[in-house]
Short mmCIF file of N, CA and C in Angstrom, two decimals:
data_model
loop_
_atom_site.label_atom_id
_atom_site.label_comp_id
_atom_site.label_asym_id
_atom_site.label_seq_id
_atom_site.Cartn_x
_atom_site.Cartn_y
_atom_site.Cartn_z
N MET A 1 6.87 9.28 0.12
CA MET A 1 6.67 9.83 -1.21
C MET A 1 5.82 11.09 -1.10
N SER A 2 6.13 12.06 -1.93
CA SER A 2 5.43 13.33 -1.93
C SER A 2 4.14 13.24 -2.74
N ASP A 3 3.15 14.05 -2.36
CA ASP A 3 1.89 14.12 -3.11
C ASP A 3 1.99 15.09 -4.28
N GLU A 4 3.11 15.80 -4.40
CA GLU A 4 3.27 16.75 -5.48
C GLU A 4 3.43 16.03 -6.81
N THR A 5 2.87 16.62 -7.87
CA THR A 5 3.01 16.07 -9.20
C THR A 5 4.42 16.35 -9.70
N PRO A 6 5.15 15.32 -10.11
CA PRO A 6 6.50 15.54 -10.66
C PRO A 6 6.41 16.37 -11.94
N ILE A 7 7.34 17.30 -12.11
CA ILE A 7 7.30 18.18 -13.28
C ILE A 7 8.53 17.96 -14.15
N CYS A 8 8.41 18.39 -15.38
CA CYS A 8 9.46 18.29 -16.39
C CYS A 8 10.72 19.03 -15.93
N SER A 9 11.88 18.46 -16.27
CA SER A 9 13.17 19.05 -15.91
C SER A 9 13.63 20.14 -16.88
N ALA A 10 12.93 20.32 -18.00
CA ALA A 10 13.32 21.35 -18.96
C ALA A 10 13.20 22.73 -18.32
N LYS A 11 14.16 23.57 -18.59
CA LYS A 11 14.20 24.92 -17.99
C LYS A 11 12.90 25.67 -18.28
N GLY A 12 12.27 26.14 -17.20
CA GLY A 12 11.07 26.94 -17.32
C GLY A 12 9.78 26.16 -17.53
N CYS A 13 9.85 24.87 -17.73
CA CYS A 13 8.66 24.06 -17.99
C CYS A 13 8.02 23.66 -16.66
N ARG A 14 6.71 23.76 -16.58
CA ARG A 14 5.97 23.38 -15.37
C ARG A 14 4.98 22.25 -15.67
N ALA A 15 5.13 21.60 -16.85
CA ALA A 15 4.22 20.52 -17.23
C ALA A 15 4.52 19.25 -16.44
N ALA A 16 3.50 18.43 -16.30
CA ALA A 16 3.65 17.16 -15.59
C ALA A 16 4.63 16.25 -16.33
N ALA A 17 5.45 15.56 -15.57
CA ALA A 17 6.41 14.61 -16.15
C ALA A 17 5.68 13.36 -16.63
N VAL A 18 6.05 12.90 -17.81
CA VAL A 18 5.49 11.68 -18.40
C VAL A 18 6.60 10.66 -18.60
N TRP A 19 7.83 11.14 -18.73
CA TRP A 19 8.98 10.28 -19.05
C TRP A 19 10.09 10.46 -18.01
N VAL A 20 10.85 9.38 -17.81
CA VAL A 20 12.07 9.43 -17.01
C VAL A 20 13.23 9.16 -17.95
N LEU A 21 14.20 10.04 -17.97
CA LEU A 21 15.41 9.86 -18.76
C LEU A 21 16.52 9.49 -17.78
N ALA A 22 16.94 8.24 -17.84
CA ALA A 22 17.99 7.75 -16.95
C ALA A 22 19.33 7.96 -17.63
N TRP A 23 20.29 8.51 -16.91
CA TRP A 23 21.58 8.85 -17.51
C TRP A 23 22.69 8.74 -16.49
N ASN A 24 23.91 8.75 -16.99
CA ASN A 24 25.06 8.92 -16.12
C ASN A 24 26.22 9.50 -16.93
N ASN A 25 27.09 10.18 -16.23
CA ASN A 25 28.29 10.74 -16.83
C ASN A 25 29.42 9.77 -16.50
N PRO A 26 29.92 9.02 -17.47
CA PRO A 26 30.93 8.00 -17.19
C PRO A 26 32.24 8.55 -16.62
N LYS A 27 32.46 9.85 -16.77
CA LYS A 27 33.68 10.44 -16.21
C LYS A 27 33.60 10.60 -14.70
N ILE A 28 32.37 10.67 -14.17
CA ILE A 28 32.25 10.90 -12.72
C ILE A 28 31.36 9.88 -11.99
N HIS A 29 30.59 9.07 -12.72
CA HIS A 29 29.69 8.10 -12.10
C HIS A 29 30.14 6.68 -12.40
N THR A 30 29.89 5.78 -11.46
CA THR A 30 30.14 4.36 -11.72
C THR A 30 29.15 3.89 -12.78
N PRO A 31 29.47 2.84 -13.54
CA PRO A 31 28.61 2.40 -14.65
C PRO A 31 27.17 2.08 -14.25
N GLU A 32 26.94 1.58 -13.05
CA GLU A 32 25.58 1.22 -12.64
C GLU A 32 24.76 2.40 -12.10
N ARG A 33 25.40 3.51 -11.82
CA ARG A 33 24.71 4.68 -11.27
C ARG A 33 23.79 5.29 -12.31
N ARG A 34 22.59 5.65 -11.89
CA ARG A 34 21.63 6.31 -12.79
C ARG A 34 21.10 7.57 -12.14
N LYS A 35 21.32 8.68 -12.80
CA LYS A 35 20.71 9.95 -12.44
C LYS A 35 19.46 10.05 -13.30
N THR A 36 18.52 10.91 -12.94
CA THR A 36 17.29 11.01 -13.74
C THR A 36 16.91 12.46 -13.99
N TRP A 37 16.38 12.65 -15.17
CA TRP A 37 15.68 13.86 -15.53
C TRP A 37 14.26 13.43 -15.85
N LEU A 38 13.31 14.30 -15.58
CA LEU A 38 11.92 14.04 -15.93
C LEU A 38 11.56 14.89 -17.14
N ALA A 39 10.67 14.37 -17.97
CA ALA A 39 10.31 15.09 -19.19
C ALA A 39 8.82 14.98 -19.46
N CYS A 40 8.25 16.08 -19.95
CA CYS A 40 6.88 16.06 -20.47
C CYS A 40 6.96 15.56 -21.92
N GLU A 41 5.81 15.37 -22.54
CA GLU A 41 5.80 14.91 -23.94
C GLU A 41 6.56 15.88 -24.84
N GLU A 42 6.36 17.18 -24.63
CA GLU A 42 6.96 18.20 -25.49
C GLU A 42 8.49 18.21 -25.42
N HIS A 43 9.07 17.95 -24.26
CA HIS A 43 10.51 18.08 -24.08
C HIS A 43 11.29 16.77 -24.08
N ARG A 44 10.62 15.64 -24.19
CA ARG A 44 11.31 14.34 -24.15
C ARG A 44 12.40 14.24 -25.22
N GLU A 45 12.07 14.56 -26.45
CA GLU A 45 13.05 14.44 -27.53
C GLU A 45 14.22 15.39 -27.34
N HIS A 46 13.94 16.64 -26.99
CA HIS A 46 15.00 17.63 -26.80
C HIS A 46 15.97 17.20 -25.70
N LEU A 47 15.43 16.81 -24.54
CA LEU A 47 16.29 16.40 -23.43
C LEU A 47 17.04 15.11 -23.76
N SER A 48 16.39 14.19 -24.46
CA SER A 48 17.05 12.94 -24.87
C SER A 48 18.22 13.23 -25.80
N LYS A 49 18.01 14.13 -26.75
CA LYS A 49 19.09 14.49 -27.68
C LYS A 49 20.25 15.16 -26.95
N PHE A 50 19.94 16.02 -26.00
CA PHE A 50 20.98 16.70 -25.22
C PHE A 50 21.86 15.68 -24.49
N LEU A 51 21.23 14.76 -23.79
CA LEU A 51 21.99 13.74 -23.06
C LEU A 51 22.67 12.76 -24.01
N GLY A 52 21.98 12.39 -25.08
CA GLY A 52 22.52 11.44 -26.05
C GLY A 52 23.76 11.97 -26.76
N ALA A 53 23.76 13.24 -27.09
CA ALA A 53 24.91 13.85 -27.78
C ALA A 53 26.18 13.79 -26.94
N ARG A 54 26.01 13.71 -25.64
CA ARG A 54 27.15 13.65 -24.72
C ARG A 54 27.49 12.21 -24.32
N GLY A 55 26.69 11.26 -24.80
CA GLY A 55 26.91 9.86 -24.46
C GLY A 55 26.44 9.51 -23.05
N PHE A 56 25.55 10.32 -22.50
CA PHE A 56 25.09 10.13 -21.13
C PHE A 56 23.79 9.31 -21.04
N LEU A 57 22.93 9.38 -22.04
CA LEU A 57 21.61 8.77 -21.98
C LEU A 57 21.70 7.25 -21.95
N LYS A 58 21.04 6.64 -20.97
CA LYS A 58 21.06 5.19 -20.83
C LYS A 58 19.70 4.56 -21.11
N ASP A 59 18.61 5.26 -20.75
CA ASP A 59 17.28 4.68 -20.93
C ASP A 59 16.22 5.77 -20.86
N VAL A 60 15.11 5.56 -21.56
CA VAL A 60 13.95 6.44 -21.50
C VAL A 60 12.75 5.55 -21.20
N VAL A 61 12.08 5.83 -20.08
CA VAL A 61 11.00 4.97 -19.60
C VAL A 61 9.82 5.86 -19.20
N ARG A 62 8.61 5.38 -19.45
CA ARG A 62 7.42 6.13 -19.00
C ARG A 62 7.48 6.26 -17.48
N PHE A 63 7.10 7.42 -16.97
CA PHE A 63 7.19 7.71 -15.55
C PHE A 63 6.45 6.67 -14.71
N ASP A 64 5.22 6.29 -15.12
CA ASP A 64 4.45 5.33 -14.34
C ASP A 64 5.15 3.96 -14.28
N GLU A 65 5.81 3.55 -15.35
CA GLU A 65 6.55 2.29 -15.34
C GLU A 65 7.77 2.38 -14.43
N TRP A 66 8.45 3.51 -14.44
CA TRP A 66 9.63 3.73 -13.59
C TRP A 66 9.26 3.60 -12.12
N GLU A 67 8.11 4.20 -11.75
CA GLU A 67 7.66 4.12 -10.37
C GLU A 67 7.30 2.69 -9.97
N GLN A 68 6.71 1.94 -10.89
CA GLN A 68 6.31 0.55 -10.59
C GLN A 68 7.53 -0.34 -10.34
N THR A 69 8.64 -0.07 -11.03
CA THR A 69 9.82 -0.90 -10.86
C THR A 69 10.61 -0.50 -9.63
N GLY A 70 10.28 0.66 -9.06
CA GLY A 70 10.99 1.13 -7.87
C GLY A 70 12.41 1.56 -8.15
N SER A 71 12.67 1.95 -9.39
CA SER A 71 14.01 2.39 -9.79
C SER A 71 14.41 3.66 -9.12
#
């Protein structure tokens, strides 16, 4: 594991990640596959809406909880 602080996936954002947005594109991924985007507090809703509008968003979990589950 890296010692670097994970950062938000929003374009141009350098804030620390607080949320994990788990998603998959059903046209190209198997149903159990989960890709992830990281989000700061400011961008969580925007990124969630972007993925949700496409039917890709599967789960939103706090980053520390995601790490504890080993997902």
